[in-house]
PDB file of N, CA and C in Angstrom:
ATOM      1  N   MET Y   1      37.345  36.708 -61.771  1.00  0.00           N
ATOM      2  CA  MET Y   1      36.867  37.155 -60.400  1.00  0.00           C
ATOM      3  C   MET Y   1      37.737  38.319 -59.982  1.00  0.00           C
ATOM      4  N   PRO Y   2      37.112  39.361 -59.747  1.00  0.00           N
ATOM      5  CA  PRO Y   2      37.897  40.478 -59.164  1.00  0.00           C
ATOM      6  C   PRO Y   2      38.492  40.267 -57.871  1.00  0.00           C
ATOM      7  N   ASP Y   3      39.879  40.596 -57.890  1.00  0.00           N
ATOM      8  CA  ASP Y   3      40.776  40.542 -56.778  1.00  0.00           C
ATOM      9  C   ASP Y   3      40.307  41.004 -55.524  1.00  0.00           C
ATOM     10  N   ASP Y   4      39.497  42.042 -55.451  1.00  0.00           N
ATOM     11  CA  ASP Y   4      38.938  42.695 -54.327  1.00  0.00           C
ATOM     12  C   ASP Y   4      37.713  41.859 -53.705  1.00  0.00           C
ATOM     13  N   GLN Y   5      37.340  40.812 -54.386  1.00  0.00           N
ATOM     14  CA  GLN Y   5      36.153  39.964 -53.946  1.00  0.00           C
ATOM     15  C   GLN Y   5      36.665  38.847 -53.478  1.00  0.00           C
ATOM     16  N   VAL Y   6      37.837  38.624 -53.353  1.00  0.00           N
ATOM     17  CA  VAL Y   6      38.436  37.236 -52.858  1.00  0.00           C
ATOM     18  C   VAL Y   6      39.384  37.306 -51.756  1.00  0.00           C
ATOM     19  N   VAL Y   7      39.532  36.275 -50.975  1.00  0.00           N
ATOM     20  CA  VAL Y   7      40.416  36.279 -49.839  1.00  0.00           C
ATOM     21  C   VAL Y   7      41.412  35.015 -50.134  1.00  0.00           C
ATOM     22  N   LEU Y   8      42.587  35.025 -49.841  1.00  0.00           N
ATOM     23  CA  LEU Y   8      43.546  34.020 -50.112  1.00  0.00           C
ATOM     24  C   LEU Y   8      43.313  33.039 -48.865  1.00  0.00           C
ATOM     25  N   ILE Y   9      43.196  31.795 -49.363  1.00  0.00           N
ATOM     26  CA  ILE Y   9      43.021  30.719 -48.407  1.00  0.00           C
ATOM     27  C   ILE Y   9      44.339  29.887 -48.254  1.00  0.00           C
ATOM     28  N   THR Y  10      44.997  29.392 -49.482  1.00  0.00           N
ATOM     29  CA  THR Y  10      46.410  28.878 -49.552  1.00  0.00           C
ATOM     30  C   THR Y  10      46.894  29.618 -50.773  1.00  0.00           C
ATOM     31  N   PRO Y  11      48.076  29.195 -50.924  1.00  0.00           N
ATOM     32  CA  PRO Y  11      48.758  29.922 -52.264  1.00  0.00           C
ATOM     33  C   PRO Y  11      48.152  29.634 -53.456  1.00  0.00           C
ATOM     34  N   HIS Y  12      47.172  28.506 -53.488  1.00  0.00           N
ATOM     35  CA  HIS Y  12      46.606  28.128 -54.720  1.00  0.00           C
ATOM     36  C   HIS Y  12      45.079  28.152 -54.706  1.00  0.00           C
ATOM     37  N   ARG Y  13      44.561  28.631 -53.504  1.00  0.00           N
ATOM     38  CA  ARG Y  13      43.025  28.570 -53.452  1.00  0.00           C
ATOM     39  C   ARG Y  13      42.563  29.906 -52.829  1.00  0.00           C
ATOM     40  N   VAL Y  14      41.478  30.552 -53.434  1.00  0.00           N
ATOM     41  CA  VAL Y  14      40.929  31.632 -52.829  1.00  0.00           C
ATOM     42  C   VAL Y  14      39.495  31.352 -52.586  1.00  0.00           C
ATOM     43  N   ALA Y  15      38.852  32.119 -51.728  1.00  0.00           N
ATOM     44  CA  ALA Y  15      37.423  32.042 -51.355  1.00  0.00           C
ATOM     45  C   ALA Y  15      36.804  33.573 -51.591  1.00  0.00           C
ATOM     46  N   MET Y  16      35.446  33.435 -51.849  1.00  0.00           N
ATOM     47  CA  MET Y  16      34.872  34.763 -51.837  1.00  0.00           C
ATOM     48  C   MET Y  16      34.771  35.419 -50.518  1.00  0.00           C
ATOM     49  N   ARG Y  17      35.087  36.605 -50.512  1.00  0.00           N
ATOM     50  CA  ARG Y  17      34.997  37.347 -49.284  1.00  0.00           C
ATOM     51  C   ARG Y  17      33.659  37.108 -48.586  1.00  0.00           C
ATOM     52  N   GLY Y  18      33.713  36.853 -47.389  1.00  0.00           N
ATOM     53  CA  GLY Y  18      32.551  36.631 -46.453  1.00  0.00           C
ATOM     54  C   GLY Y  18      32.287  35.156 -46.295  1.00  0.00           C
ATOM     55  N   THR Y  19      32.882  34.321 -47.044  1.00  0.00           N
ATOM     56  CA  THR Y  19      32.551  32.875 -46.918  1.00  0.00           C
ATOM     57  C   THR Y  19      33.733  32.123 -46.144  1.00  0.00           C
ATOM     58  N   GLU Y  20      34.844  32.927 -45.830  1.00  0.00           N
ATOM     59  CA  GLU Y  20      35.961  32.279 -45.153  1.00  0.00           C
ATOM     60  C   GLU Y  20      35.692  32.204 -43.561  1.00  0.00           C
ATOM     61  N   SER Y  21      34.647  32.758 -42.976  1.00  0.00           N
ATOM     62  CA  SER Y  21      34.483  32.644 -41.664  1.00  0.00           C
ATOM     63  C   SER Y  21      32.977  32.550 -41.361  1.00  0.00           C
ATOM     64  N   LYS Y  22      32.557  32.332 -40.095  1.00  0.00           N
ATOM     65  CA  LYS Y  22      31.190  32.100 -39.741  1.00  0.00           C
ATOM     66  C   LYS Y  22      30.737  33.323 -39.020  1.00  0.00           C
ATOM     67  N   PRO Y  23      29.479  33.750 -39.156  1.00  0.00           N
ATOM     68  CA  PRO Y  23      28.442  33.289 -40.068  1.00  0.00           C
ATOM     69  C   PRO Y  23      28.827  33.571 -41.566  1.00  0.00           C
ATOM     70  N   THR Y  24      28.664  32.745 -42.483  1.00  0.00           N
ATOM     71  CA  THR Y  24      29.002  32.748 -43.829  1.00  0.00           C
ATOM     72  C   THR Y  24      28.052  33.612 -44.596  1.00  0.00           C
ATOM     73  N   ARG Y  25      28.466  34.624 -45.175  1.00  0.00           N
ATOM     74  CA  ARG Y  25      27.723  35.461 -46.223  1.00  0.00           C
ATOM     75  C   ARG Y  25      28.642  35.999 -47.292  1.00  0.00           C
ATOM     76  N   CYS Y  26      28.500  35.489 -48.339  1.00  0.00           N
ATOM     77  CA  CYS Y  26      29.271  36.041 -49.540  1.00  0.00           C
ATOM     78  C   CYS Y  26      28.990  37.491 -49.824  1.00  0.00           C
ATOM     79  N   ASN Y  27      30.069  38.269 -49.951  1.00  0.00           N
ATOM     80  CA  ASN Y  27      29.898  39.709 -50.213  1.00  0.00           C
ATOM     81  C   ASN Y  27      29.264  40.053 -51.488  1.00  0.00           C
ATOM     82  N   ALA Y  28      29.220  39.022 -52.381  1.00  0.00           N
ATOM     83  CA  ALA Y  28      28.498  39.333 -53.766  1.00  0.00           C
ATOM     84  C   ALA Y  28      27.080  39.034 -53.629  1.00  0.00           C
ATOM     85  N   LEU Y  29      26.611  38.579 -52.465  1.00  0.00           N
ATOM     86  CA  LEU Y  29      25.079  38.191 -52.437  1.00  0.00           C
ATOM     87  C   LEU Y  29      24.383  39.461 -52.202  1.00  0.00           C
ATOM     88  N   LEU Y  30      23.352  39.732 -52.829  1.00  0.00           N
ATOM     89  CA  LEU Y  30      22.571  40.889 -52.686  1.00  0.00           C
ATOM     90  C   LEU Y  30      21.175  40.543 -52.270  1.00  0.00           C
ATOM     91  N   GLY Y  31      20.619  41.000 -51.085  1.00  0.00           N
ATOM     92  CA  GLY Y  31      19.273  40.759 -50.787  1.00  0.00           C
ATOM     93  C   GLY Y  31      19.190  40.089 -49.352  1.00  0.00           C
ATOM     94  N   ASP Y  32      18.039  39.534 -49.152  1.00  0.00           N
ATOM     95  CA  ASP Y  32      17.825  38.897 -47.877  1.00  0.00           C
ATOM     96  C   ASP Y  32      17.507  37.376 -48.014  1.00  0.00           C
ATOM     97  N   VAL Y  33      18.258  36.503 -47.521  1.00  0.00           N
ATOM     98  CA  VAL Y  33      18.011  35.136 -47.541  1.00  0.00           C
ATOM     99  C   VAL Y  33      16.645  34.719 -47.118  1.00  0.00           C
ATOM    100  N   GLY Y  34      15.879  33.895 -47.898  1.00  0.00           N
ATOM    101  CA  GLY Y  34      14.616  33.605 -47.554  1.00  0.00           C
ATOM    102  C   GLY Y  34      13.588  34.602 -48.080  1.00  0.00           C
ATOM    103  N   GLN Y  35      14.106  35.781 -48.500  1.00  0.00           N
ATOM    104  CA  GLN Y  35      13.169  36.799 -49.096  1.00  0.00           C
ATOM    105  C   GLN Y  35      13.464  36.798 -50.623  1.00  0.00           C
ATOM    106  N   GLY Y  36      14.714  36.939 -50.925  1.00  0.00           N
ATOM    107  CA  GLY Y  36      14.983  37.168 -52.480  1.00  0.00           C
ATOM    108  C   GLY Y  36      16.525  37.605 -52.379  1.00  0.00           C
ATOM    109  N   VAL Y  37      17.319  36.836 -53.077  1.00  0.00           N
ATOM    110  CA  VAL Y  37      18.634  37.178 -53.219  1.00  0.00           C
ATOM    111  C   VAL Y  37      19.087  37.038 -54.621  1.00  0.00           C
ATOM    112  N   ARG Y  38      20.323  37.684 -54.916  1.00  0.00           N
ATOM    113  CA  ARG Y  38      20.847  37.450 -56.278  1.00  0.00           C
ATOM    114  C   ARG Y  38      22.437  37.588 -56.170  1.00  0.00           C
ATOM    115  N   CYS Y  39      23.183  37.098 -57.010  1.00  0.00           N
ATOM    116  CA  CYS Y  39      24.527  37.171 -57.001  1.00  0.00           C
ATOM    117  C   CYS Y  39      24.984  38.347 -57.867  1.00  0.00           C
ATOM    118  N   THR Y  40      25.785  39.362 -57.435  1.00  0.00           N
ATOM    119  CA  THR Y  40      25.989  40.571 -58.120  1.00  0.00           C
ATOM    120  C   THR Y  40      27.054  40.242 -59.031  1.00  0.00           C
ATOM    121  N   LEU Y  41      27.782  39.035 -59.033  1.00  0.00           N
ATOM    122  CA  LEU Y  41      28.887  38.824 -59.915  1.00  0.00           C
ATOM    123  C   LEU Y  41      28.601  37.524 -60.726  1.00  0.00           C
ATOM    124  N   TYR Y  42      27.315  37.202 -60.917  1.00  0.00           N
ATOM    125  CA  TYR Y  42      26.865  35.856 -61.433  1.00  0.00           C
ATOM    126  C   TYR Y  42      27.710  35.525 -62.800  1.00  0.00           C
ATOM    127  N   GLU Y  43      27.899  36.335 -63.587  1.00  0.00           N
ATOM    128  CA  GLU Y  43      28.522  35.918 -64.842  1.00  0.00           C
ATOM    129  C   GLU Y  43      30.185  35.769 -64.575  1.00  0.00           C
ATOM    130  N   GLN Y  44      30.683  36.384 -63.493  1.00  0.00           N
ATOM    131  CA  GLN Y  44      32.063  36.198 -63.133  1.00  0.00           C
ATOM    132  C   GLN Y  44      32.136  35.082 -61.928  1.00  0.00           C
ATOM    133  N   ARG Y  45      31.169  34.541 -61.416  1.00  0.00           N
ATOM    134  CA  ARG Y  45      31.067  33.635 -60.192  1.00  0.00           C
ATOM    135  C   ARG Y  45      32.284  32.689 -60.369  1.00  0.00           C
ATOM    136  N   SER Y  46      32.686  32.107 -59.248  1.00  0.00           N
ATOM    137  CA  SER Y  46      33.701  31.175 -59.199  1.00  0.00           C
ATOM    138  C   SER Y  46      33.280  29.764 -59.606  1.00  0.00           C
ATOM    139  N   SER Y  47      34.288  28.896 -59.791  1.00  0.00           N
ATOM    140  CA  SER Y  47      33.837  27.564 -60.200  1.00  0.00           C
ATOM    141  C   SER Y  47      33.147  26.828 -58.970  1.00  0.00           C
ATOM    142  N   THR Y  48      33.452  27.150 -57.829  1.00  0.00           N
ATOM    143  CA  THR Y  48      32.564  26.532 -56.637  1.00  0.00           C
ATOM    144  C   THR Y  48      31.236  26.822 -56.724  1.00  0.00           C
ATOM    145  N   CYS Y  49      30.808  28.153 -57.144  1.00  0.00           N
ATOM    146  CA  CYS Y  49      29.365  28.462 -57.317  1.00  0.00           C
ATOM    147  C   CYS Y  49      28.840  27.983 -58.676  1.00  0.00           C
ATOM    148  N   ARG Y  50      29.588  27.789 -59.532  1.00  0.00           N
ATOM    149  CA  ARG Y  50      29.104  27.336 -60.894  1.00  0.00           C
ATOM    150  C   ARG Y  50      28.837  25.726 -60.818  1.00  0.00           C
ATOM    151  N   GLU Y  51      29.506  25.030 -59.843  1.00  0.00           N
ATOM    152  CA  GLU Y  51      29.460  23.663 -59.697  1.00  0.00           C
ATOM    153  C   GLU Y  51      28.342  23.361 -58.684  1.00  0.00           C
ATOM    154  N   PHE Y  52      27.972  24.281 -57.856  1.00  0.00           N
ATOM    155  CA  PHE Y  52      26.845  23.928 -56.812  1.00  0.00           C
ATOM    156  C   PHE Y  52      25.422  24.013 -57.472  1.00  0.00           C
ATOM    157  N   GLU Y  53      24.893  22.937 -57.368  1.00  0.00           N
ATOM    158  CA  GLU Y  53      23.389  22.918 -58.109  1.00  0.00           C
ATOM    159  C   GLU Y  53      22.354  22.865 -56.707  1.00  0.00           C
ATOM    160  N   ALA Y  54      21.343  23.620 -57.087  1.00  0.00           N
ATOM    161  CA  ALA Y  54      20.167  23.567 -56.170  1.00  0.00           C
ATOM    162  C   ALA Y  54      19.631  22.073 -56.293  1.00  0.00           C
ATOM    163  N   SER Y  55      18.963  21.606 -55.303  1.00  0.00           N
ATOM    164  CA  SER Y  55      18.321  20.380 -55.322  1.00  0.00           C
ATOM    165  C   SER Y  55      17.407  20.256 -56.527  1.00  0.00           C
ATOM    166  N   TRP Y  56      17.354  19.311 -57.080  1.00  0.00           N
ATOM    167  CA  TRP Y  56      16.306  18.936 -58.333  1.00  0.00           C
ATOM    168  C   TRP Y  56      16.546  19.837 -59.469  1.00  0.00           C
ATOM    169  N   ALA Y  57      17.588  20.739 -59.504  1.00  0.00           N
ATOM    170  CA  ALA Y  57      17.852  21.603 -60.650  1.00  0.00           C
ATOM    171  C   ALA Y  57      17.972  20.604 -61.971  1.00  0.00           C
ATOM    172  N   ASN Y  58      18.563  19.675 -61.803  1.00  0.00           N
ATOM    173  CA  ASN Y  58      18.960  18.707 -62.985  1.00  0.00           C
ATOM    174  C   ASN Y  58      18.094  17.220 -62.708  1.00  0.00           C
ATOM    175  N   GLY Y  59      17.136  17.370 -61.674  1.00  0.00           N
ATOM    176  CA  GLY Y  59      16.489  16.003 -61.406  1.00  0.00           C
ATOM    177  C   GLY Y  59      17.078  15.285 -60.444  1.00  0.00           C
ATOM    178  N   GLU Y  60      18.254  15.935 -59.753  1.00  0.00           N
ATOM    179  CA  GLU Y  60      19.187  15.276 -58.619  1.00  0.00           C
ATOM    180  C   GLU Y  60      18.989  15.898 -57.444  1.00  0.00           C
ATOM    181  N   HIS Y  61      18.760  15.095 -56.307  1.00  0.00           N
ATOM    182  CA  HIS Y  61      18.803  15.777 -55.035  1.00  0.00           C
ATOM    183  C   HIS Y  61      20.287  16.286 -54.532  1.00  0.00           C
ATOM    184  N   ASN Y  62      20.296  17.380 -53.987  1.00  0.00           N
ATOM    185  CA  ASN Y  62      21.548  17.912 -53.601  1.00  0.00           C
ATOM    186  C   ASN Y  62      21.555  18.027 -52.062  1.00  0.00           C
ATOM    187  N   PRO Y  63      22.033  17.062 -51.155  1.00  0.00           N
ATOM    188  CA  PRO Y  63      22.040  17.254 -49.745  1.00  0.00           C
ATOM    189  C   PRO Y  63      22.759  18.381 -49.157  1.00  0.00           C
ATOM    190  N   HIS Y  64      23.755  19.038 -49.973  1.00  0.00           N
ATOM    191  CA  HIS Y  64      24.460  20.083 -49.554  1.00  0.00           C
ATOM    192  C   HIS Y  64      23.550  21.271 -49.641  1.00  0.00           C
ATOM    193  N   CYS Y  65      22.554  21.388 -50.625  1.00  0.00           N
ATOM    194  CA  CYS Y  65      21.719  22.383 -50.782  1.00  0.00           C
ATOM    195  C   CYS Y  65      20.782  22.426 -49.661  1.00  0.00           C
ATOM    196  N   ASP Y  66      20.379  21.077 -49.158  1.00  0.00           N
ATOM    197  CA  ASP Y  66      19.405  21.109 -48.085  1.00  0.00           C
ATOM    198  C   ASP Y  66      20.143  21.565 -46.769  1.00  0.00           C
ATOM    199  N   ALA Y  67      21.312  21.335 -46.686  1.00  0.00           N
ATOM    200  CA  ALA Y  67      22.184  21.789 -45.414  1.00  0.00           C
ATOM    201  C   ALA Y  67      22.293  23.252 -45.445  1.00  0.00           C
ATOM    202  N   ALA Y  68      22.594  23.856 -46.531  1.00  0.00           N
ATOM    203  CA  ALA Y  68      22.714  25.266 -46.753  1.00  0.00           C
ATOM    204  C   ALA Y  68      21.400  26.060 -46.425  1.00  0.00           C
ATOM    205  N   ARG Y  69      20.273  25.427 -46.770  1.00  0.00           N
ATOM    206  CA  ARG Y  69      18.994  26.010 -46.685  1.00  0.00           C
ATOM    207  C   ARG Y  69      18.582  25.916 -45.145  1.00  0.00           C
ATOM    208  N   SER Y  70      18.943  24.795 -44.656  1.00  0.00           N
ATOM    209  CA  SER Y  70      18.610  24.612 -43.117  1.00  0.00           C
ATOM    210  C   SER Y  70      19.540  25.491 -42.272  1.00  0.00           C
ATOM    211  N   ALA Y  71      20.674  25.701 -42.601  1.00  0.00           N
ATOM    212  CA  ALA Y  71      21.453  26.876 -41.774  1.00  0.00           C
ATOM    213  C   ALA Y  71      20.766  28.194 -41.697  1.00  0.00           C
ATOM    214  N   HIS Y  72      20.014  28.406 -42.763  1.00  0.00           N
ATOM    215  CA  HIS Y  72      19.138  29.808 -42.755  1.00  0.00           C
ATOM    216  C   HIS Y  72      17.766  29.609 -42.340  1.00  0.00           C
ATOM    217  N   GLY Y  73      17.404  28.489 -41.845  1.00  0.00           N
ATOM    218  CA  GLY Y  73      16.079  28.166 -41.432  1.00  0.00           C
ATOM    219  C   GLY Y  73      15.096  27.889 -42.535  1.00  0.00           C
ATOM    220  N   LEU Y  74      15.538  27.648 -43.575  1.00  0.00           N
ATOM    221  CA  LEU Y  74      14.699  27.338 -44.822  1.00  0.00           C
ATOM    222  C   LEU Y  74      14.509  25.810 -44.953  1.00  0.00           C
ATOM    223  N   PRO Y  75      13.399  25.263 -45.352  1.00  0.00           N
ATOM    224  CA  PRO Y  75      13.062  23.921 -45.613  1.00  0.00           C
ATOM    225  C   PRO Y  75      13.802  23.415 -46.894  1.00  0.00           C
ATOM    226  N   PRO Y  76      13.992  22.165 -46.909  1.00  0.00           N
ATOM    227  CA  PRO Y  76      14.658  21.673 -48.212  1.00  0.00           C
ATOM    228  C   PRO Y  76      13.641  21.821 -49.250  1.00  0.00           C
ATOM    229  N   LEU Y  77      14.337  21.922 -50.497  1.00  0.00           N
ATOM    230  CA  LEU Y  77      13.532  22.027 -51.717  1.00  0.00           C
ATOM    231  C   LEU Y  77      12.968  20.552 -52.055  1.00  0.00           C
ATOM    232  N   MET Y  78      11.621  20.660 -52.543  1.00  0.00           N
ATOM    233  CA  MET Y  78      11.117  19.482 -52.890  1.00  0.00           C
ATOM    234  C   MET Y  78      11.039  19.112 -54.311  1.00  0.00           C
ATOM    235  N   PRO Y  79      11.179  17.794 -54.621  1.00  0.00           N
ATOM    236  CA  PRO Y  79      11.162  17.556 -56.218  1.00  0.00           C
ATOM    237  C   PRO Y  79      10.018  18.067 -56.836  1.00  0.00           C
ATOM    238  N   PRO Y  80      10.125  18.335 -58.115  1.00  0.00           N
ATOM    239  CA  PRO Y  80       8.952  18.983 -58.802  1.00  0.00           C
ATOM    240  C   PRO Y  80       7.806  17.861 -58.991  1.00  0.00           C
ATOM    241  N   VAL Y  81       6.635  18.229 -58.885  1.00  0.00           N
ATOM    242  CA  VAL Y  81       5.573  17.180 -59.192  1.00  0.00           C
ATOM    243  C   VAL Y  81       5.295  17.319 -60.623  1.00  0.00           C
ATOM    244  N   LEU Y  82       5.486  16.087 -61.257  1.00  0.00           N
ATOM    245  CA  LEU Y  82       5.185  15.998 -62.734  1.00  0.00           C
ATOM    246  C   LEU Y  82       3.928  15.295 -62.998  1.00  0.00           C
ATOM    247  N   PRO Y  83       3.089  15.938 -64.022  1.00  0.00           N
ATOM    248  CA  PRO Y  83       1.831  15.424 -64.090  1.00  0.00           C
ATOM    249  C   PRO Y  83       1.998  13.864 -64.780  1.00  0.00           C
ATOM    250  N   SER Y  84       1.109  13.277 -64.372  1.00  0.00           N
ATOM    251  CA  SER Y  84       1.049  11.731 -64.936  1.00  0.00           C
ATOM    252  C   SER Y  84       0.297  11.888 -66.210  1.00  0.00           C
ATOM    253  N   VAL Y  85       0.853  11.797 -67.433  1.00  0.00           N
ATOM    254  CA  VAL Y  85       0.271  11.651 -68.576  1.00  0.00           C
ATOM    255  C   VAL Y  85       0.772  10.364 -69.297  1.00  0.00           C
ATOM    256  N   SER Y  86      -0.472   9.655 -69.591  1.00  0.00           N
ATOM    257  CA  SER Y  86      -0.059   8.398 -70.296  1.00  0.00           C
ATOM    258  C   SER Y  86       0.218   8.868 -71.788  1.00  0.00           C
ATOM    259  N   PRO Y  87       1.003   7.876 -72.365  1.00  0.00           N
ATOM    260  CA  PRO Y  87       1.524   8.198 -73.874  1.00  0.00           C
ATOM    261  C   PRO Y  87       0.302   8.364 -74.721  1.00  0.00           C
ATOM    262  N   GLU Y  88      -0.862   7.616 -74.540  1.00  0.00           N
ATOM    263  CA  GLU Y  88      -1.863   7.640 -75.470  1.00  0.00           C
ATOM    264  C   GLU Y  88      -2.638   9.046 -75.389  1.00  0.00           C
ATOM    265  N   ARG Y  89      -2.431   9.774 -74.275  1.00  0.00           N
ATOM    266  CA  ARG Y  89      -3.074  11.175 -74.203  1.00  0.00           C
ATOM    267  C   ARG Y  89      -2.173  12.174 -74.687  1.00  0.00           C
ATOM    268  N   VAL Y  90      -1.035  11.957 -75.124  1.00  0.00           N
ATOM    269  CA  VAL Y  90      -0.037  12.966 -75.618  1.00  0.00           C
ATOM    270  C   VAL Y  90      -0.358  12.982 -77.064  1.00  0.00           C
ATOM    271  N   ALA Y  91      -0.528  14.211 -77.664  1.00  0.00           N
ATOM    272  CA  ALA Y  91      -0.705  14.345 -78.937  1.00  0.00           C
ATOM    273  C   ALA Y  91       0.563  14.588 -79.840  1.00  0.00           C
TER     274      ALA Y  91
END
């Protein structure tokens, strides 16, 4: 992680610039929330970002994702709708 992108929280912890205060907006986030965003440091992102999964990304609900989306006026992600296919119909 580039040193100029983080702020020291404790002697052993850092946070991405922009996430240490309210309103929270990571300096590495490009775009408009709700319209389209991307991380400009994706390959170098912190462990905190690597460990945060969007709801249903791995088939599991993440209430923290719902809370983050709600803070920006976005609805929670819904679980994917899987087609009902019986085993005898699968070739």
